[in-house]
Coordinates of C-alpha atoms in Angstrom, one line a residue:
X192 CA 0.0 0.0 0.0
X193 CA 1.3 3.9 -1.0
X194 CA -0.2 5.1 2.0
X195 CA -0.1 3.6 5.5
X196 CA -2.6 3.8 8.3
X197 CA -0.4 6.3 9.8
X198 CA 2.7 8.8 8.9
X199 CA 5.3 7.4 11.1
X200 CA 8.0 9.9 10.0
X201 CA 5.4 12.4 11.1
X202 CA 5.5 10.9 15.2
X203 CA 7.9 10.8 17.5
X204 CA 9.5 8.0 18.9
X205 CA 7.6 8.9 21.8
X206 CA 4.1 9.6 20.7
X207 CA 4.5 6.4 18.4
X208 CA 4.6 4.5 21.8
X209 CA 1.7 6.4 23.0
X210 CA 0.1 6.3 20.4
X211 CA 0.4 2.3 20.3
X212 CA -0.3 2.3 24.6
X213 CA -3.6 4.2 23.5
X214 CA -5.0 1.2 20.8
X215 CA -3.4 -1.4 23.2
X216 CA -5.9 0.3 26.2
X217 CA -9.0 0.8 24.6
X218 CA -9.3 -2.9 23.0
X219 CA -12.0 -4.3 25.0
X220 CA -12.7 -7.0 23.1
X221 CA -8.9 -8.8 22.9
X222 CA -7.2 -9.3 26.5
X223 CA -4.0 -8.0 26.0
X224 CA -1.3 -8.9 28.7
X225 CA 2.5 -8.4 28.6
X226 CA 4.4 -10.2 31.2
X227 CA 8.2 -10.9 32.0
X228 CA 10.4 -13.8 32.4
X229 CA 8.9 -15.0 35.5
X230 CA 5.4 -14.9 34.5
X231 CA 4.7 -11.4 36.5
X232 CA 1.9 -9.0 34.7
X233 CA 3.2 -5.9 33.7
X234 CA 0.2 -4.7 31.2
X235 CA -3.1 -5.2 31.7
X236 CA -5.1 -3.6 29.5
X237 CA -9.1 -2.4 29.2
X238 CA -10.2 -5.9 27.4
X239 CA -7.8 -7.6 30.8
X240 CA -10.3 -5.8 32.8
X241 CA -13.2 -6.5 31.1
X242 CA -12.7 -10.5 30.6
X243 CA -11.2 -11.4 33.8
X244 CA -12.7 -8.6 36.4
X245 CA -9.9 -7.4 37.6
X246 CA -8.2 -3.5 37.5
X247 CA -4.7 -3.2 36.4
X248 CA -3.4 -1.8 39.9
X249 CA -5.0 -5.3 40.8
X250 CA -3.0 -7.4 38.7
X251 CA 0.4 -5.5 37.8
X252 CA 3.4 -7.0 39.7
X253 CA 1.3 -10.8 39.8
X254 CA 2.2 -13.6 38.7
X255 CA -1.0 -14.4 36.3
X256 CA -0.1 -18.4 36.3
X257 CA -1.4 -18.7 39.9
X258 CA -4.7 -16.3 39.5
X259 CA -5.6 -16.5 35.9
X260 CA -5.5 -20.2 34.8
X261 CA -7.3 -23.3 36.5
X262 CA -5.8 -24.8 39.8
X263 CA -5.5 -28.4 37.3
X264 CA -3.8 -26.2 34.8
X265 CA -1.5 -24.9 37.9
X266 CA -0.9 -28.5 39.0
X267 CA 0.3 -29.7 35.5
X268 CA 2.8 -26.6 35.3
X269 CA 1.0 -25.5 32.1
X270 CA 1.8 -21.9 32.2
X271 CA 5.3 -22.5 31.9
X272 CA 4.4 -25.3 29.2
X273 CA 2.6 -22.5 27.2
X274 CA 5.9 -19.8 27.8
X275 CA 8.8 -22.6 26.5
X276 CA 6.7 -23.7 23.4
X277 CA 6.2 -20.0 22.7
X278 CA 10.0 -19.6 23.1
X279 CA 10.7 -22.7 21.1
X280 CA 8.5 -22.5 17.9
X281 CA 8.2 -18.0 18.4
X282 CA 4.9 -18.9 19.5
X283 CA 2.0 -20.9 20.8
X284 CA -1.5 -20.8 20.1
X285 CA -4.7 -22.7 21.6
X286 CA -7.3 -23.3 23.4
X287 CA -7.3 -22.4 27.2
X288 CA -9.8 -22.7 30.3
X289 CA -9.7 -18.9 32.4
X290 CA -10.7 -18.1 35.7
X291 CA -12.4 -14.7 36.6
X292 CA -12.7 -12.5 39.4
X293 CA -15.6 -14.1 40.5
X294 CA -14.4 -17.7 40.0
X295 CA -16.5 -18.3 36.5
X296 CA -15.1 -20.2 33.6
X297 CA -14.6 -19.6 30.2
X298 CA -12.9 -21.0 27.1
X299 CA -10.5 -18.6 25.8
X300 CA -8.7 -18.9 22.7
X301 CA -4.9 -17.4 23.2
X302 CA -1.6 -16.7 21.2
X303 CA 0.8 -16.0 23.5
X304 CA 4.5 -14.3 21.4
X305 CA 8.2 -13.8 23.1
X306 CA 9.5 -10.1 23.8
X307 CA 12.8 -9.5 22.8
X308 CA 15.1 -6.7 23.6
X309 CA 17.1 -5.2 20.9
X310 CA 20.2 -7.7 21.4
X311 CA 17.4 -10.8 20.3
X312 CA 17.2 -12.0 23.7
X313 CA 13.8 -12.7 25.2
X314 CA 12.9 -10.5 27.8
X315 CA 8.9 -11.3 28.4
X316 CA 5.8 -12.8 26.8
X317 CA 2.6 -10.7 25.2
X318 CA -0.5 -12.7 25.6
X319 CA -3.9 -11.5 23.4
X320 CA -7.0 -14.0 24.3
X321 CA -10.6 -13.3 23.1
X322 CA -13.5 -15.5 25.0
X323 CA -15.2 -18.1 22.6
X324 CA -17.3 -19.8 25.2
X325 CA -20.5 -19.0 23.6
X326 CA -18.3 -20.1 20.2
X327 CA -16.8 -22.7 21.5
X328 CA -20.4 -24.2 22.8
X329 CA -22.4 -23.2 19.7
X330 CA -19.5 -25.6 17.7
X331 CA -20.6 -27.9 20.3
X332 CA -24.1 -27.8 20.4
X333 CA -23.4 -28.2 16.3
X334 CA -21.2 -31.5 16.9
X335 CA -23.6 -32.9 19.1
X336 CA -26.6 -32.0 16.7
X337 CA -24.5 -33.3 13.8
X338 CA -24.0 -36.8 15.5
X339 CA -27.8 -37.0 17.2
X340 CA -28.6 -36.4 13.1
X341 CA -26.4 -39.2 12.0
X342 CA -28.1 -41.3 15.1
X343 CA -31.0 -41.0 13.8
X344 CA -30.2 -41.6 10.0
X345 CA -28.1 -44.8 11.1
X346 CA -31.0 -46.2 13.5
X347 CA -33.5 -45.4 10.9
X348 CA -35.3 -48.1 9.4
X349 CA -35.7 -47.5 6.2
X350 CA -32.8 -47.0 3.4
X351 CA -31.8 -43.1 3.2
X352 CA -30.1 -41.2 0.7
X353 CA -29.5 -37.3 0.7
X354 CA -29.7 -36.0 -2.8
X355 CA -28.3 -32.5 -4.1
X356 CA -30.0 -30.2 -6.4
X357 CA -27.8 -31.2 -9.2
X358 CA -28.9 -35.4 -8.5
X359 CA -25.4 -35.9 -7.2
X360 CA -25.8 -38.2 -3.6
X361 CA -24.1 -36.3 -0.6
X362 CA -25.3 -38.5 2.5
X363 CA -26.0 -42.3 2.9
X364 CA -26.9 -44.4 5.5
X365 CA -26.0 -48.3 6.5
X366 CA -29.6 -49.4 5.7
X367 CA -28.8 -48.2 2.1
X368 CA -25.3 -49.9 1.8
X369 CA -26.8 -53.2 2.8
X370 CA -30.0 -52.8 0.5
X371 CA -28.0 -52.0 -2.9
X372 CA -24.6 -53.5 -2.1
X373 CA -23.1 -50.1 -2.5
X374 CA -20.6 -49.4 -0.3
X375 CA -20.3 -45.1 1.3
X376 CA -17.4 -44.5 -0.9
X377 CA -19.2 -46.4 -4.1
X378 CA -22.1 -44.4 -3.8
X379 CA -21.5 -40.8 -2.6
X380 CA -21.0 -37.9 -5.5
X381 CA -22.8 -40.9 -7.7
X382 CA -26.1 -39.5 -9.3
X383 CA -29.2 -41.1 -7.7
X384 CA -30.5 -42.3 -11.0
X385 CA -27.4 -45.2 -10.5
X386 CA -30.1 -46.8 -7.8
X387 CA -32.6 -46.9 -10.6
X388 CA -33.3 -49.6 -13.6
X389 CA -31.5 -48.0 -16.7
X390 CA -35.4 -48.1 -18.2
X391 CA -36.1 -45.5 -15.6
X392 CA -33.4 -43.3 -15.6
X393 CA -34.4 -41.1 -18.1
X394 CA -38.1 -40.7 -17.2
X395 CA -36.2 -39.9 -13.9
X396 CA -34.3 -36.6 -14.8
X397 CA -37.9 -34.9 -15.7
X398 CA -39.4 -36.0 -12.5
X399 CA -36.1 -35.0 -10.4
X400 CA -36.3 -31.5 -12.2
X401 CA -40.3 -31.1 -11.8
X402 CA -39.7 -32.4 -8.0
X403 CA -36.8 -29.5 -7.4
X404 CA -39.1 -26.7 -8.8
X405 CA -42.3 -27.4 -6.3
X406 CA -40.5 -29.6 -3.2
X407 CA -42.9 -30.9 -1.0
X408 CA -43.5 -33.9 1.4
X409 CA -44.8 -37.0 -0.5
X410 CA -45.2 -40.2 1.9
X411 CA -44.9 -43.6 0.6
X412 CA -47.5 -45.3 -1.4
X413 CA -48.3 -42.6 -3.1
X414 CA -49.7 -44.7 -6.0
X415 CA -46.4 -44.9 -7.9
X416 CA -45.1 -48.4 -8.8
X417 CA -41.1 -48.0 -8.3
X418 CA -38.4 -50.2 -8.5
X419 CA -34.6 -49.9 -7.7
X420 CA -31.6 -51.3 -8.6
X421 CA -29.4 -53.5 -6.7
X422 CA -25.2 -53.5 -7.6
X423 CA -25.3 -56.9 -8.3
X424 CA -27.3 -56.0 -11.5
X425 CA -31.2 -57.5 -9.4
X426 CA -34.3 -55.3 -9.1
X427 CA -36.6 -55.2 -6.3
X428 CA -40.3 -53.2 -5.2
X429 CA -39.8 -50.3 -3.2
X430 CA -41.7 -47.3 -1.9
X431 CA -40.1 -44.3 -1.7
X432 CA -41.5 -41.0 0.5
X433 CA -39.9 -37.4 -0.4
X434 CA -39.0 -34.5 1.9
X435 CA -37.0 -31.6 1.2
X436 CA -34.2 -30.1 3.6
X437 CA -33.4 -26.5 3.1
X438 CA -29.5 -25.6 3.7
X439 CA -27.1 -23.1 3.3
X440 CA -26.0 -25.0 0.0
X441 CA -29.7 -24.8 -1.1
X442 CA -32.9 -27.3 -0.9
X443 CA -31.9 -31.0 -0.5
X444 CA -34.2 -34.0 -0.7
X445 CA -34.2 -36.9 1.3
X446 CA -35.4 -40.2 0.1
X447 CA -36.4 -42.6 2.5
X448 CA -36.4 -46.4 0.5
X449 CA -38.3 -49.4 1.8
X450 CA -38.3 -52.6 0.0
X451 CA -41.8 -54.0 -0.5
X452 CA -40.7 -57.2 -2.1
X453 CA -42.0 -59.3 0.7
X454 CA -45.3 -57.2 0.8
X455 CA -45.8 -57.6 -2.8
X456 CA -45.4 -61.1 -2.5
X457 CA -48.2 -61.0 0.2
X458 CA -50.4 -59.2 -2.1
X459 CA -49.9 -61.7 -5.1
X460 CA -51.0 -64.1 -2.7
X461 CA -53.6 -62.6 -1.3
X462 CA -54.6 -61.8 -4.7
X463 CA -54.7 -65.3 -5.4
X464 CA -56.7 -66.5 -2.3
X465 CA -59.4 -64.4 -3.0
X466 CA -59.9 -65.7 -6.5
X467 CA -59.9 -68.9 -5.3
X468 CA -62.3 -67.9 -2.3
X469 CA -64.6 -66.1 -4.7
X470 CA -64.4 -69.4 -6.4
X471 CA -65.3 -71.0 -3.0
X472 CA -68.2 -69.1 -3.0
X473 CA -69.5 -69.8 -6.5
X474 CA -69.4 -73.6 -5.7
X475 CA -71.2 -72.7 -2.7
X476 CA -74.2 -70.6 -3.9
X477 CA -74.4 -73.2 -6.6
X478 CA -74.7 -75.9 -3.5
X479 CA -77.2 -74.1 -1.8
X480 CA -79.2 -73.8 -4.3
X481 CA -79.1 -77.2 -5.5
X482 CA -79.6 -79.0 -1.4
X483 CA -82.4 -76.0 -1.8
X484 CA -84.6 -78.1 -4.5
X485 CA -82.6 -81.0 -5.1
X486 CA -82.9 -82.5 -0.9
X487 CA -85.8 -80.4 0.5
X488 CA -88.1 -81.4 -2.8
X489 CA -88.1 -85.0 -2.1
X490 CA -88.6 -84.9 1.3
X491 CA -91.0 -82.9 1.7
X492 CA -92.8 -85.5 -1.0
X493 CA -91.9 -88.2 1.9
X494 CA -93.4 -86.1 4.6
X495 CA -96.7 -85.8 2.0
X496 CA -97.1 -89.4 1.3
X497 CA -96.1 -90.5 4.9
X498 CA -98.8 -88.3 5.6
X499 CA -101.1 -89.7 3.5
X500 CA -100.7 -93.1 5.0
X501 CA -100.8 -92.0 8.1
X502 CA -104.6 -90.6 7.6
X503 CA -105.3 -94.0 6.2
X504 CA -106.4 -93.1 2.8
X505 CA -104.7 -95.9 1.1
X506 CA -106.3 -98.6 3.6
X507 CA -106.1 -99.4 7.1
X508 CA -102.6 -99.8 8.9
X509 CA -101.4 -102.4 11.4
X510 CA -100.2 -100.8 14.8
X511 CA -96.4 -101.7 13.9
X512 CA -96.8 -100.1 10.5
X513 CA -98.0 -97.2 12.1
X514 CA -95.6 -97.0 14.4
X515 CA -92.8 -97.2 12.1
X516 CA -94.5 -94.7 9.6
X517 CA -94.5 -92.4 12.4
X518 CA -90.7 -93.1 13.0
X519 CA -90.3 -92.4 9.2
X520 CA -92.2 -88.5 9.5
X521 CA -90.6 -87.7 12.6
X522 CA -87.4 -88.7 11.2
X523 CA -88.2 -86.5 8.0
X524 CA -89.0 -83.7 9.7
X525 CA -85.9 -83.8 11.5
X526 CA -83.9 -83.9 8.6
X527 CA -85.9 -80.8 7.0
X528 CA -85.2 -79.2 9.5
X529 CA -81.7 -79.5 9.8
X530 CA -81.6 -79.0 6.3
X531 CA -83.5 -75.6 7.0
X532 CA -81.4 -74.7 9.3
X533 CA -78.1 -75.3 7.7
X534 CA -79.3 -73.3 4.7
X535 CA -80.8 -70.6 6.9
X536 CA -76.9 -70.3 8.3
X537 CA -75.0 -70.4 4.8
X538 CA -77.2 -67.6 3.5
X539 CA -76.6 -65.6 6.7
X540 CA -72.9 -65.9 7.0
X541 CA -72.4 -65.4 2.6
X542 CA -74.5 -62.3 3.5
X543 CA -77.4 -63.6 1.0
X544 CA -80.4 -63.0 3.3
X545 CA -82.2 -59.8 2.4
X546 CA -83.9 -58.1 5.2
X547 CA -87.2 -56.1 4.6
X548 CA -88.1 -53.7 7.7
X549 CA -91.4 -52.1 8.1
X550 CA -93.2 -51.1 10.8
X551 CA -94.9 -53.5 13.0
X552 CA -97.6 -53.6 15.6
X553 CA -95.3 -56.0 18.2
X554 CA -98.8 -57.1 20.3
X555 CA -100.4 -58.6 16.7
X556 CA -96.6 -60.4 15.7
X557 CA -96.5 -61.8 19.4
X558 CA -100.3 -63.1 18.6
X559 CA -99.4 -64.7 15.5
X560 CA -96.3 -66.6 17.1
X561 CA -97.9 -67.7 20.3
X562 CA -100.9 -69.3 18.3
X563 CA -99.8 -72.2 16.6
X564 CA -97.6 -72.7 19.8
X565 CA -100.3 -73.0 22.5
X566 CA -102.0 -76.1 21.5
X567 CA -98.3 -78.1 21.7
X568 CA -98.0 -76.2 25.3
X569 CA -101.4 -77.1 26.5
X570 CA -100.4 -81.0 25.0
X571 CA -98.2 -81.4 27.7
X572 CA -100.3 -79.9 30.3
X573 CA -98.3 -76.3 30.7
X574 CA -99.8 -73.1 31.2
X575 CA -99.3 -70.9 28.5
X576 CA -99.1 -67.2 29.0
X577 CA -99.3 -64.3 26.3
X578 CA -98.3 -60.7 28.7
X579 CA -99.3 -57.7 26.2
X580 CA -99.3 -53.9 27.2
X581 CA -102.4 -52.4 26.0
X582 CA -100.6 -49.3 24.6
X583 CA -99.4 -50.6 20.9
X584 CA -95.9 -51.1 20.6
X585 CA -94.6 -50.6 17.1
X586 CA -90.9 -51.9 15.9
X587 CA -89.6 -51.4 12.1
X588 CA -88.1 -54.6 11.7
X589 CA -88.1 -57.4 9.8
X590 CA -91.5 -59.7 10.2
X591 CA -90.2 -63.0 8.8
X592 CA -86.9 -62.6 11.3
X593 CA -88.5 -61.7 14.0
X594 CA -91.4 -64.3 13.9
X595 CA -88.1 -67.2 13.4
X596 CA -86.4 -66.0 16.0
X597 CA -89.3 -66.4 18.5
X598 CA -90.5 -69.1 17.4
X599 CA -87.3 -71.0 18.2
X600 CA -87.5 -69.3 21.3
X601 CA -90.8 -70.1 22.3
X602 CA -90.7 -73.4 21.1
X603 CA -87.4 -74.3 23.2
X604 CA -89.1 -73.1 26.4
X605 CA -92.2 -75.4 25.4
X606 CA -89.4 -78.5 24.5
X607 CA -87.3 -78.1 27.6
X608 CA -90.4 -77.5 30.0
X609 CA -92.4 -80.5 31.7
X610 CA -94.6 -78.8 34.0
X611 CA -95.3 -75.2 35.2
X612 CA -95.4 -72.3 32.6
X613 CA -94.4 -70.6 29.4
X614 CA -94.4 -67.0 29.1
X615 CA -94.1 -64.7 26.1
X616 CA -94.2 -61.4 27.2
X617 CA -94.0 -58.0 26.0
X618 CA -92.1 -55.0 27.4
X619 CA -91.0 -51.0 26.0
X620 CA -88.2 -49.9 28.4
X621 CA -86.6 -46.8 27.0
X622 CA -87.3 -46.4 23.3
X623 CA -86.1 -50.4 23.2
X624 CA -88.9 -53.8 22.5
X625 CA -88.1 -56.2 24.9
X626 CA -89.7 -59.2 24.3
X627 CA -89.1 -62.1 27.1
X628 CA -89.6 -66.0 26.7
X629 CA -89.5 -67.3 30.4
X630 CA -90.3 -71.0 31.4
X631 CA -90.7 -73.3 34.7
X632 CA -88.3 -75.7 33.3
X633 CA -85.0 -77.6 33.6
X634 CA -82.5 -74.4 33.6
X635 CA -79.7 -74.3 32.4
X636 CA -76.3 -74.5 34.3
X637 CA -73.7 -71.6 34.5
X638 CA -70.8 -73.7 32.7
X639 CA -73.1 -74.5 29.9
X640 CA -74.9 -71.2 29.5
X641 CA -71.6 -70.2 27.3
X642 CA -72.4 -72.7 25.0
X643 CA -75.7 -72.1 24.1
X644 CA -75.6 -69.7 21.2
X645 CA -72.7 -71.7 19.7
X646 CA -73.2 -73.9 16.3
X647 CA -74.4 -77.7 16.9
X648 CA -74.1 -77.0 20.7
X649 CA -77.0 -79.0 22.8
X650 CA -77.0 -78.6 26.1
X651 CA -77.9 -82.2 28.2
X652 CA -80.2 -82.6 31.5
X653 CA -78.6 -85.4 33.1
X654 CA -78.8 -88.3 30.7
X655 CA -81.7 -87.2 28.8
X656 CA -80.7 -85.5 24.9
X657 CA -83.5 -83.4 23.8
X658 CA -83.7 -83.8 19.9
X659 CA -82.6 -80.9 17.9
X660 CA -79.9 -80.0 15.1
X661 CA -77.9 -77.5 17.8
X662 CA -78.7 -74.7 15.2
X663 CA -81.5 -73.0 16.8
X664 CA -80.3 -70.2 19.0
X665 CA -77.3 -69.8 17.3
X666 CA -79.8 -69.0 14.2
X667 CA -81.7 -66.6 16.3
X668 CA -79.1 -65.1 17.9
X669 CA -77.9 -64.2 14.1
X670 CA -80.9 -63.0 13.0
X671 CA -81.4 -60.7 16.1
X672 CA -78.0 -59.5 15.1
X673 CA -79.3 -58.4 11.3
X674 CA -82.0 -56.8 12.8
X675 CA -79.8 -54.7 15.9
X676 CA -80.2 -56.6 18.9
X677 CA -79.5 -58.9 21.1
X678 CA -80.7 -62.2 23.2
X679 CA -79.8 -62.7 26.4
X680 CA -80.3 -65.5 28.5
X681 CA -80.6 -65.9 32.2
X682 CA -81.2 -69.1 34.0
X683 CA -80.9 -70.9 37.4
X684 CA -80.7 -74.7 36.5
X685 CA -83.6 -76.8 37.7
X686 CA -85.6 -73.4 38.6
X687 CA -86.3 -72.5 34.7
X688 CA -84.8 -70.0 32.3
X689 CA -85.5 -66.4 30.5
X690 CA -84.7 -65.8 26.9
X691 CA -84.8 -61.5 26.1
X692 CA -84.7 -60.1 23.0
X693 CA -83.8 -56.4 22.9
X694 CA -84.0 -54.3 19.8

């Protein structure tokens, strides 16, 4: 430079040095600190004062080793450490822990330089430090951020791979070396289209440039069929979800990579089973329908000519062949009704039976059910009770479901019920139909009460089997289900039992 920050030639010797004293005293920032042989302070300037809290009529004449540095630093003898290496090399320069005033801490970064007189021989030490505690935690805070980052891109699950805005890959984790075979050096400064098929790659570019221009989050299975490309040359399914990082080196992306080769697989499968369900389901439909006609028409022709000789038309019977014609319609009917019930079941569980609701006067559908029912109650000698409120009680529900359902009921308190009662009774507790079957009868114990909704369950009383296909109440309680309710039972055995319906 032609021109200096000063003229020298226009100063004195003298006001040179003051002139230098002046600068050196009104640094606050720098600690400036001039010190002889044996470590004893003789400058101690404004920035001194300022980082340490001392005055300089406090620490002229001191030894700073003893009051400035830390007692471990005074125990390892590294003050005089710091003054040989300075002497040695012309001088040293780190990073030192201080001691105030007030007995706080701080990180200090120092350069400590040999005076010399004007023969070349050392004759002291200047000493500038500047406090970087808030630099030296922000680093860090920055080192420890940086390593809880690559924690949690190592521990991640997925594959992940930081891309630039040019393509180029500038961060990797292990879950991506051990899905492509790449090892960190392979694969870093690579473009990221070296992960995809070569069929892909230039479709790729366009989407890579179109992603760059409008960044955004996109989360896996976003309806994109991707694939990627191992180094031994194999492809596999993956999903891939999108999120941008914004840096001082502009917007990255980060790809997070999952391999859905296994889940694919799963799919296909699954694929497969349901074909071969819906299948499953054809065969049966086309099963129903023929036990429909094919087994129901014949026997019910059995039941209609049993019938027939039963009444004697064709001429008169013996006892035994009456007996034994009975056997045969009693046998009949048992296997139309299983056959009844069984088809009842399939179309319920294929979700074939079609429900009609409409509203109902409950007092006439209770009517119609108990009718046919009393004479077989009054058979075997029972009292048989119809309880109706006189206020009509109206239900939109099925009529066909609802009559099945007590039916079964009603008849299984009339089957399981020797002497004493049946009840069918009608109740409207808070906007809910409650309608109750109670009986006098056997009961029902507590361990088997679990059972009884339960397919081909029948419960025994002692060693007597009542006859039924075990189909009944797990029929109703299916029904009662299609229609929004619920049965419930409750029952003391040998005291009689009660069957609710609530819808």
């Amino acid at each position: 430079m032609s021109q200096a920050l000063f003229d020298r030639t226009s100063m004195t010797a003298e006001e040179m040095a003051g002139f230098i004293e002046n600068i050196i005293e009104s640094s606050t920032e720098h600690s400036i600190i001039a010190e002889d042989l044996r470590g004893e302070i003789i400058l101690w300037n404004e920035g001194a004062r300022h980082n340490y809290g001392y005055s300089a009529e406090e620490m002229v004449g001191k030894a700073q080793s003893s009051i400035l540095h830390t007692p471990e630093d005074v125990e390892r003898d590294k003050p005089a450490q710091i003054r040989d290496a300075a002497l040695r090399t012309g001088k040293w320069e780190g990073l030192v822990t201080r001691v105030r005033k007030n007995g706080e801490r701080f990180t200090a970064q120092v350069v400590v330089t040999p005076r010399f007189d004007a023969n070349g021989k050392p004759i002291g030490f200047l000493q500038i430090s500047k406090n970087v505690s808030g630099e030296v935690k922000l680093n860090a805070d920055l080192k420890k951020a940086e390593d809880k980052f690559r924690s949690l891109l190592e521990s991640a699950p997925d594959a992940i791979v930081i891309v630039d805005q040019t393509g180029k890959i500038v961060l990797v984790n292990s879950q991506l070396e051990r899905l492509f075979g790449y090892s960190r050096e392979e694969i870093l400064s690579q473009a990221v289209e070296r992960l995809l098929p070569v069929r892909f790659r230039g479709a790729h570019l366009g989407h890579r440039k179109r992603y760059s221009a409008d960044p955004r989050v996109r989360p896996m299975g976003a309806g994109l069929t991707l694939y990627g490309l191992r180094r031994d040359g194999t492809e596999f399914p993956v999903e891939i979800s999108l999120s941008p990082i914004d840096t001082e080196d502009g917007v990255l992306t980060t790809a997070a990579i999952r391999d859905v080769t296994e889940r694919k697989r799963f799919e296909q499968t699954l694929q497969e089973k349901n074909v071969e369900l819906e299948n499953a389901l054809m065969a049966k439909d086309r099963f129903l329908a023929t036990m429909s006609h094919e087994l129901r028409t014949p026997l019910n022709a059995i039941i209609g000519f049993n019938g027939t000789l039963l009444m004697k038309l064709a001429g008169p019977l013996t006892a035994d062949q009456e007996s034994q014609l009975r056997t045969i319609r009693d046998s009949a009917r048992h296997l139309l009704s299983l056959i009844n019930d069984l088809l009842d079941l399939a179309k319920i569980e294929s979700g074939k039976v079609v429900l009609q609701f409409e509203p109902l006067i409950c007092q006439a559908l209770l009517e119609d059910v108990a009718a046919p029912l009393r004479p077989l109650a009054e058979s075997k000698g029972l009292s048989f009770e119809v309880v109706l409120p006189q206020e009509a009680v109206t239900l939109a529900t099925d009529r066909r479901a609802l009559s099945q359902i007590l039916i079964n009921l009603t008849n299984n308190a009339i089957k399981f019920t020797e002497r004493g009662f049946v009840r069918l009774e009608l109740k409207s507790p808070d906007e809910k139909v409650e309608i109750c079957v109670t009986d006098s009868g056997i009961g029902i114990r507590d361990d088997d009460q679990e059972k009884l909704f339960r397919a081909f369950e029948q419960i025994q009383s002692g060693s007597r089997r009542f006859e039924g296909t075990g189909l009944g109440l797990h029929l109703s309680q299916k029904l009662a289900s299609l229609l929004g309710g619920k049965i419930v039972c409750t029952s003391k055995f040998g005291s009689g039992s009660r069957f609710s319906l609530v819808i």
